[in-house]
PDB file of C-alpha atoms in Angstrom:
ATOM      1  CA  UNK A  21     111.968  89.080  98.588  1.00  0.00           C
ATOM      2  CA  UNK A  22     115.443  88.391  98.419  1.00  0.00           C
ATOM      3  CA  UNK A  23     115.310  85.958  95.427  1.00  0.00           C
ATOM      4  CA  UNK A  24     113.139  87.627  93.647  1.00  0.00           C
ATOM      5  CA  UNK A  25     115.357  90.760  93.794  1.00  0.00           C
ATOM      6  CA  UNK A  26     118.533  88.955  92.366  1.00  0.00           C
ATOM      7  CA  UNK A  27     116.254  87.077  89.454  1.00  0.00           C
ATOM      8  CA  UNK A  28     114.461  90.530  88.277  1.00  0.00           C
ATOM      9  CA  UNK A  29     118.247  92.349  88.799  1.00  0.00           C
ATOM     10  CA  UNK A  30     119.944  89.847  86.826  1.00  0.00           C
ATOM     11  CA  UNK A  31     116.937  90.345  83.699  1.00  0.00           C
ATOM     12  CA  UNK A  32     117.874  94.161  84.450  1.00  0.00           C
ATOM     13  CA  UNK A  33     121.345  93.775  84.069  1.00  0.00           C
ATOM     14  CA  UNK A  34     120.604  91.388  80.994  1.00  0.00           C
ATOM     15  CA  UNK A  35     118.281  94.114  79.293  1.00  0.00           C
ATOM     16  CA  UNK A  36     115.137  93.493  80.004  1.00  0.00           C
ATOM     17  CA  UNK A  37     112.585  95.574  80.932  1.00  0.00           C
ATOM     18  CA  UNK A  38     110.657  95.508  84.034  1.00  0.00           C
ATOM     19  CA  UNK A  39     107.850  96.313  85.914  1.00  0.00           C
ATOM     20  CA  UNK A  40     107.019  95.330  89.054  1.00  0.00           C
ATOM     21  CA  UNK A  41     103.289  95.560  89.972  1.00  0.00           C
ATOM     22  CA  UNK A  42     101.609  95.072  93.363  1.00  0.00           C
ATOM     23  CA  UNK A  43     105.110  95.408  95.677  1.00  0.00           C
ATOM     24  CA  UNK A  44     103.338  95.257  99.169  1.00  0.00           C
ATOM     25  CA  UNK A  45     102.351  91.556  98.468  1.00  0.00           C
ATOM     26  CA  UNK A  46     105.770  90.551  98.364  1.00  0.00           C
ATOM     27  CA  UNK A  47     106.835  88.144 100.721  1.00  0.00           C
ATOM     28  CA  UNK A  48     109.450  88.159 103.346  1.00  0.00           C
ATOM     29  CA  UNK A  49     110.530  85.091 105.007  1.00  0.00           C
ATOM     30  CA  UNK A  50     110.818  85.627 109.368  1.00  0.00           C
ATOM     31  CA  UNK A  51     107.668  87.093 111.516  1.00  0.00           C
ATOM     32  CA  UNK A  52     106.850  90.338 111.043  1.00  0.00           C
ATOM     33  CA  UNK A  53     108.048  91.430 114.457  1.00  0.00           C
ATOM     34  CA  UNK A  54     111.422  90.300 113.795  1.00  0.00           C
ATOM     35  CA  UNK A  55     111.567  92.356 110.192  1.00  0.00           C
ATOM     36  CA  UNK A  56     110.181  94.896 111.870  1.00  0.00           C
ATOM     37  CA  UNK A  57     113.048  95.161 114.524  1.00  0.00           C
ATOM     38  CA  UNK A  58     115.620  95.003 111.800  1.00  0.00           C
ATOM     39  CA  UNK A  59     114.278  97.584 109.529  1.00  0.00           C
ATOM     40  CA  UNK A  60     113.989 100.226 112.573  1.00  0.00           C
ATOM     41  CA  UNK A  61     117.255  99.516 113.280  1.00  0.00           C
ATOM     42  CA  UNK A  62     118.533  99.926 109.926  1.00  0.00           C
ATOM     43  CA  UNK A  63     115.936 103.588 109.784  1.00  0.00           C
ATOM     44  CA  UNK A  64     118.319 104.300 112.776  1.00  0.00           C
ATOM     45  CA  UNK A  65     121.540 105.071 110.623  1.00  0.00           C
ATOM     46  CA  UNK A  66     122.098 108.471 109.361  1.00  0.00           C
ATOM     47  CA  UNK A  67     124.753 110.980 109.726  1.00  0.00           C
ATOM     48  CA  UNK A  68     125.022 112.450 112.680  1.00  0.00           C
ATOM     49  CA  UNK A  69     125.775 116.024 111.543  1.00  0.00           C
ATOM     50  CA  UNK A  70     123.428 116.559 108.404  1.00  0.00           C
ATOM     51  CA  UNK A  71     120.814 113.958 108.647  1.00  0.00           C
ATOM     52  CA  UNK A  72     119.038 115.012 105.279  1.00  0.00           C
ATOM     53  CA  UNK A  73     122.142 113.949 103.842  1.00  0.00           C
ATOM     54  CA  UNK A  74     122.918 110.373 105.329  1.00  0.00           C
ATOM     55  CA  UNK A  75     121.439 107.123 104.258  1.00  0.00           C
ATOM     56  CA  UNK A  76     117.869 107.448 102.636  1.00  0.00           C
ATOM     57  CA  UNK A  77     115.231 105.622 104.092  1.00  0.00           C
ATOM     58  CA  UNK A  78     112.121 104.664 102.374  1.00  0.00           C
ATOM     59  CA  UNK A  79     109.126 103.473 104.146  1.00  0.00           C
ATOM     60  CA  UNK A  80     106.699 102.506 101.082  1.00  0.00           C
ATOM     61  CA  UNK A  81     107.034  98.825  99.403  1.00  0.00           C
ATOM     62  CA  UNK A  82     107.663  99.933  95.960  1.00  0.00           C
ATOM     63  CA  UNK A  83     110.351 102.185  97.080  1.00  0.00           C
ATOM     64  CA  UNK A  84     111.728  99.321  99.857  1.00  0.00           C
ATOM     65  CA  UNK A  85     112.423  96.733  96.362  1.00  0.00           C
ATOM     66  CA  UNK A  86     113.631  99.170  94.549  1.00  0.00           C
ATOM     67  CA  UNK A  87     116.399  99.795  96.823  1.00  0.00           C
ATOM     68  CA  UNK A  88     117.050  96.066  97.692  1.00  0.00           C
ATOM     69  CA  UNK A  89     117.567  95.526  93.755  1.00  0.00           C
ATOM     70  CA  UNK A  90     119.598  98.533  93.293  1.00  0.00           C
ATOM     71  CA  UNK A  91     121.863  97.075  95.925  1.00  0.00           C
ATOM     72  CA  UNK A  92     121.945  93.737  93.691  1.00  0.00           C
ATOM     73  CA  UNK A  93     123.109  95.949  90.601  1.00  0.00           C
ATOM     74  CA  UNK A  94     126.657  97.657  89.939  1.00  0.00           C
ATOM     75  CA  UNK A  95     124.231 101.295  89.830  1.00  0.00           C
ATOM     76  CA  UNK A  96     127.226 103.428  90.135  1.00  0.00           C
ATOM     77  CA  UNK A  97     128.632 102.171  86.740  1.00  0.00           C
ATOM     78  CA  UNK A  98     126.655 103.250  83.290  1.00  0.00           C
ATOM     79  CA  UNK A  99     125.602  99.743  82.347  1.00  0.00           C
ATOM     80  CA  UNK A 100     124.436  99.498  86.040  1.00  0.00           C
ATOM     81  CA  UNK A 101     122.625 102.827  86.147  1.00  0.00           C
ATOM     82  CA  UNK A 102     121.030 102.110  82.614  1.00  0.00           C
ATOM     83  CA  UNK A 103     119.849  99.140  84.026  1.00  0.00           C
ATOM     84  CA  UNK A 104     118.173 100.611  86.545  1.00  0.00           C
ATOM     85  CA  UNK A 105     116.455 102.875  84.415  1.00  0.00           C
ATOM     86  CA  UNK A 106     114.759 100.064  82.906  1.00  0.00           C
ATOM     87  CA  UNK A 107     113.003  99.099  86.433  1.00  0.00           C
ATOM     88  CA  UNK A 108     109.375 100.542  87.105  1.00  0.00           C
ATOM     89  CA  UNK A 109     108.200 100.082  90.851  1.00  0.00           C
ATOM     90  CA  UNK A 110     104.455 100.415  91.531  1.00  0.00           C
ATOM     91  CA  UNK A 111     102.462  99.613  94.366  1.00  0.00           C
ATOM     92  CA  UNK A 112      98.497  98.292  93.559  1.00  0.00           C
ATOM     93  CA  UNK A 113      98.401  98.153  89.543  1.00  0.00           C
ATOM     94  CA  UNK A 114      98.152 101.132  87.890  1.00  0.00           C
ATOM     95  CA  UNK A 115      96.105 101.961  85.020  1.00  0.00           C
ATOM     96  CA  UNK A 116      98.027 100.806  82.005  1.00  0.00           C
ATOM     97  CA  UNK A 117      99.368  97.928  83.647  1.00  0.00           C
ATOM     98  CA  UNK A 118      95.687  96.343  85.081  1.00  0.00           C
ATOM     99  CA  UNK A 119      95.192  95.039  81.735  1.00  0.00           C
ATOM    100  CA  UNK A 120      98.177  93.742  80.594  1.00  0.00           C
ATOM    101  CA  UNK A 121      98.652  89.826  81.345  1.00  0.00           C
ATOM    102  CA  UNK A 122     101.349  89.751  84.584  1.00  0.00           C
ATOM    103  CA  UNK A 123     103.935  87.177  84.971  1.00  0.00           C
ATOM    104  CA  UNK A 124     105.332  85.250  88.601  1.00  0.00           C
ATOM    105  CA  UNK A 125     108.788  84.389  89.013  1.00  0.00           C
ATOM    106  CA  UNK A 126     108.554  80.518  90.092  1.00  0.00           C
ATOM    107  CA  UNK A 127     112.164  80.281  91.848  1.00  0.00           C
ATOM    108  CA  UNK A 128     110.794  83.240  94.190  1.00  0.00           C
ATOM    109  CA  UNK A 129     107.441  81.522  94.910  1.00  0.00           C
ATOM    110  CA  UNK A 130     107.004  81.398  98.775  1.00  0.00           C
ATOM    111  CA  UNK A 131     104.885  77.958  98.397  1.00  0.00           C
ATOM    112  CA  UNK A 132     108.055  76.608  96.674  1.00  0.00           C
ATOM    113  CA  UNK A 133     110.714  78.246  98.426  1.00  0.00           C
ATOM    114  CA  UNK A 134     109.562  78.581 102.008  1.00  0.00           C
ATOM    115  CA  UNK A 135     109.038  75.866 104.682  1.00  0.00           C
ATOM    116  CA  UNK A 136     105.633  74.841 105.743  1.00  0.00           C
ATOM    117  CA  UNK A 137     104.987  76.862 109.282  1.00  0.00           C
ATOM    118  CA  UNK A 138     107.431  78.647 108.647  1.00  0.00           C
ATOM    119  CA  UNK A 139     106.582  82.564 109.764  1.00  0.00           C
ATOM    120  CA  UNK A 140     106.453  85.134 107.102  1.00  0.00           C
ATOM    121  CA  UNK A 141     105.292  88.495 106.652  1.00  0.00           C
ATOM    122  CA  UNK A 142     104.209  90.980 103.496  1.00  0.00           C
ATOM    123  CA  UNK A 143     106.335  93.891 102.302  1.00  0.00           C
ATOM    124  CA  UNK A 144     103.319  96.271 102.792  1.00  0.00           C
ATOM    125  CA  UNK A 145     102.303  95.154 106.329  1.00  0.00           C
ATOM    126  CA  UNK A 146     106.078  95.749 107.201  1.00  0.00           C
ATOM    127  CA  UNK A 147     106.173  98.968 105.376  1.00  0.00           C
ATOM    128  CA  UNK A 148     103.084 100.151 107.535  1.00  0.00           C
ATOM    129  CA  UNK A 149     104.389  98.779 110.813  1.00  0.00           C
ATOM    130  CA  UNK A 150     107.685 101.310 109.666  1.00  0.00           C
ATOM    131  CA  UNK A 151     105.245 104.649 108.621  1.00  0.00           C
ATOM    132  CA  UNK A 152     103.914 103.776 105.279  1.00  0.00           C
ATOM    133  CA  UNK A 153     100.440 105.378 105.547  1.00  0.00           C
ATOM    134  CA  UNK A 154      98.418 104.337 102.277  1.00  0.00           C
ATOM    135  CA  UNK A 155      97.920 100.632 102.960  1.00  0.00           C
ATOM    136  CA  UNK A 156      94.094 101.176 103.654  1.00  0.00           C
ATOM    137  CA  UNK A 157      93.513 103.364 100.822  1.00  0.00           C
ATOM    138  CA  UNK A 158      95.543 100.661  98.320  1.00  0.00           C
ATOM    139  CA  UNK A 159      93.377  97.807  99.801  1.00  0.00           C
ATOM    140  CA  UNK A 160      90.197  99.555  98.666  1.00  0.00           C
ATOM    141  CA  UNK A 161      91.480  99.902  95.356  1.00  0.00           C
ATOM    142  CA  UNK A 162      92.798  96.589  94.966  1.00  0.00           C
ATOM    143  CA  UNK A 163      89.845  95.374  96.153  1.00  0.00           C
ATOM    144  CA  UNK A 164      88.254  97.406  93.517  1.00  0.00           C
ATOM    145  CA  UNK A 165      90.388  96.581  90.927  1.00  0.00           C
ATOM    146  CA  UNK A 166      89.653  92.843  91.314  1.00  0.00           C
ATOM    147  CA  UNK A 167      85.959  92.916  90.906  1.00  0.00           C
ATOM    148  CA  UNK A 168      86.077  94.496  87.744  1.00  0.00           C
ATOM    149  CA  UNK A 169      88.665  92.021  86.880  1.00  0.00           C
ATOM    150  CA  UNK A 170      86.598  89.006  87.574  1.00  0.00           C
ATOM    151  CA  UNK A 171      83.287  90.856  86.081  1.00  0.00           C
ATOM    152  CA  UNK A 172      85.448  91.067  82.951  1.00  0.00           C
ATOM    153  CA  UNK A 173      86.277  87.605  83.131  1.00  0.00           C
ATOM    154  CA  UNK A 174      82.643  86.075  83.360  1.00  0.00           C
ATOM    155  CA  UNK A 175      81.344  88.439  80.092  1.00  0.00           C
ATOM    156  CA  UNK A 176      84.289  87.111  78.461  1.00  0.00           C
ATOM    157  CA  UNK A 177      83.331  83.461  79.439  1.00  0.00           C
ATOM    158  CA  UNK A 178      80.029  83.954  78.458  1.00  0.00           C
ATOM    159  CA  UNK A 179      81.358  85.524  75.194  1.00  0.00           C
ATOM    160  CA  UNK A 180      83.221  82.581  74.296  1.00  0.00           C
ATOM    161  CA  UNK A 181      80.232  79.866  75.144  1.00  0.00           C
ATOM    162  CA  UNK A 182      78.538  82.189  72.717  1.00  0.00           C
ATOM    163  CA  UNK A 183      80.719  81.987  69.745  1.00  0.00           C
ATOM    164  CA  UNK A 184      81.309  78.090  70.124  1.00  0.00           C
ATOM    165  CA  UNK A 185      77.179  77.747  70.356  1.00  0.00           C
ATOM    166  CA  UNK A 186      77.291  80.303  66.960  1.00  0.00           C
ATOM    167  CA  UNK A 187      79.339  78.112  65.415  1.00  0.00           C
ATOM    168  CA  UNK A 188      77.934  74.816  65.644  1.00  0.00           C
ATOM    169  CA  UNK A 189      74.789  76.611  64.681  1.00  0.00           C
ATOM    170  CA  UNK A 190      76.153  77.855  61.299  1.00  0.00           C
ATOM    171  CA  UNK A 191      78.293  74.784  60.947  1.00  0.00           C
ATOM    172  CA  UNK A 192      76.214  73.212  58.151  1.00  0.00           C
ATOM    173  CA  UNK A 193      75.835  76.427  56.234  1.00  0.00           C
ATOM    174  CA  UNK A 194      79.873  77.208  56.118  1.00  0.00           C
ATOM    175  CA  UNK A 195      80.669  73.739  55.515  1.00  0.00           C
ATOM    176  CA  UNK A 196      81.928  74.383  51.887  1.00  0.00           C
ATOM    177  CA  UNK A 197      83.548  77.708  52.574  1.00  0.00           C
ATOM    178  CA  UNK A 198      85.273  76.213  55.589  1.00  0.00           C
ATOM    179  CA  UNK A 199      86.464  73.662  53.581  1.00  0.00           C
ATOM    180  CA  UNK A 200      87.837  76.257  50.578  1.00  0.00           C
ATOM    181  CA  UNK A 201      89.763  77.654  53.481  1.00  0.00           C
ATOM    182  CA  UNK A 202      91.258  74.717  55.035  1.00  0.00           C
ATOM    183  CA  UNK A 203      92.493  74.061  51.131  1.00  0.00           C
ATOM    184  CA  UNK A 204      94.499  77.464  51.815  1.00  0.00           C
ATOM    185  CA  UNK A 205      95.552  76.376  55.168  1.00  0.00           C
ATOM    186  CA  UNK A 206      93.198  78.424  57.491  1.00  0.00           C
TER     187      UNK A 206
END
């Protein structure tokens, strides 16, 4: 998690903008029972007098990056701030984002990055083990969001086997025009 904080805060901080899609499947290296200690001990800070006005905790995923990139961003300058304006936080994939082709940040890979055996746990199974509620709920939607995905995917493999068989069918016939077009570099 940590890496791929500092990579997407550096982008930030470089201009880019970002979107970060599907937060509770974000590794964390260490067992879950160990992250788990740590976070409830870092829930257990506030001020003593006022506690609505000590340190904010947040117990969803998208909400749990955010924070951990903020803290890898100067946010209390304007270049930092505007930076942070730039980041959008989402757990599952929202609607105008399920169809748009995602990227993966290599360097933060856990198959690259992370030992073999070595113990890790998810950002949302640590958020729920903290008081996130909506991991069940997300699951079914994921889970729904990935069969129309791969539905999608076999029409449009089918599609294309389609319009390769169409045109070696009409391959003879468009012979001359194709070649008139290849003159004009089509």
């Amino acid at each position: 998690m940590g890496r791929l904080a500092s990579v997407v805060a550096k982008e930030l901080l470089n201009g880019q903008r970002i979107v970060l899609v599907r937060t509770e499947g974000i590794n964390i290296s260490g067992s879950l029972f160990r992250n788990k200690m740590l976070t409830e001990h870092k829930y257990r800070k506030r001020m003593a007098t006022n506690p609505k006005k000590g340190p904010v905790h947040y117990k969803t995923p998208s909400r749990m990056a955010w924070k951990m990139i903020r803290g890898m961003t100067p946010h209390m300058t304007a270049r930092g701030s505007n930076a942070m304006d730039k980041l959008s936080v989402f757990e599952g994939c929202p609607h105008p984002y399920d169809k748009v082709k995602k990227q993966v940040i290599p360097s933060a890979l856990r198959v690259t990055r992370l030992k073999p055996g070595r113990k890790f746990c998810t950002l949302g199974d640590l958020a729920a083990s903290v008081g996130w509620k909506h991991q069940d709920l997300l699951n079914r939607l994921e889970a729904k969001r990935t069969t129309a995905g791969s539905a999608y995917y076999t029409t449009k493999k089918e599609l294309a086997i389609l319009k390769t068989k169409a045109e070696a069918n009409t391959a003879a016939e468009l012979k001359d025009v194709n070649a008139k077009l290849a003159q004009y570099g089509y």
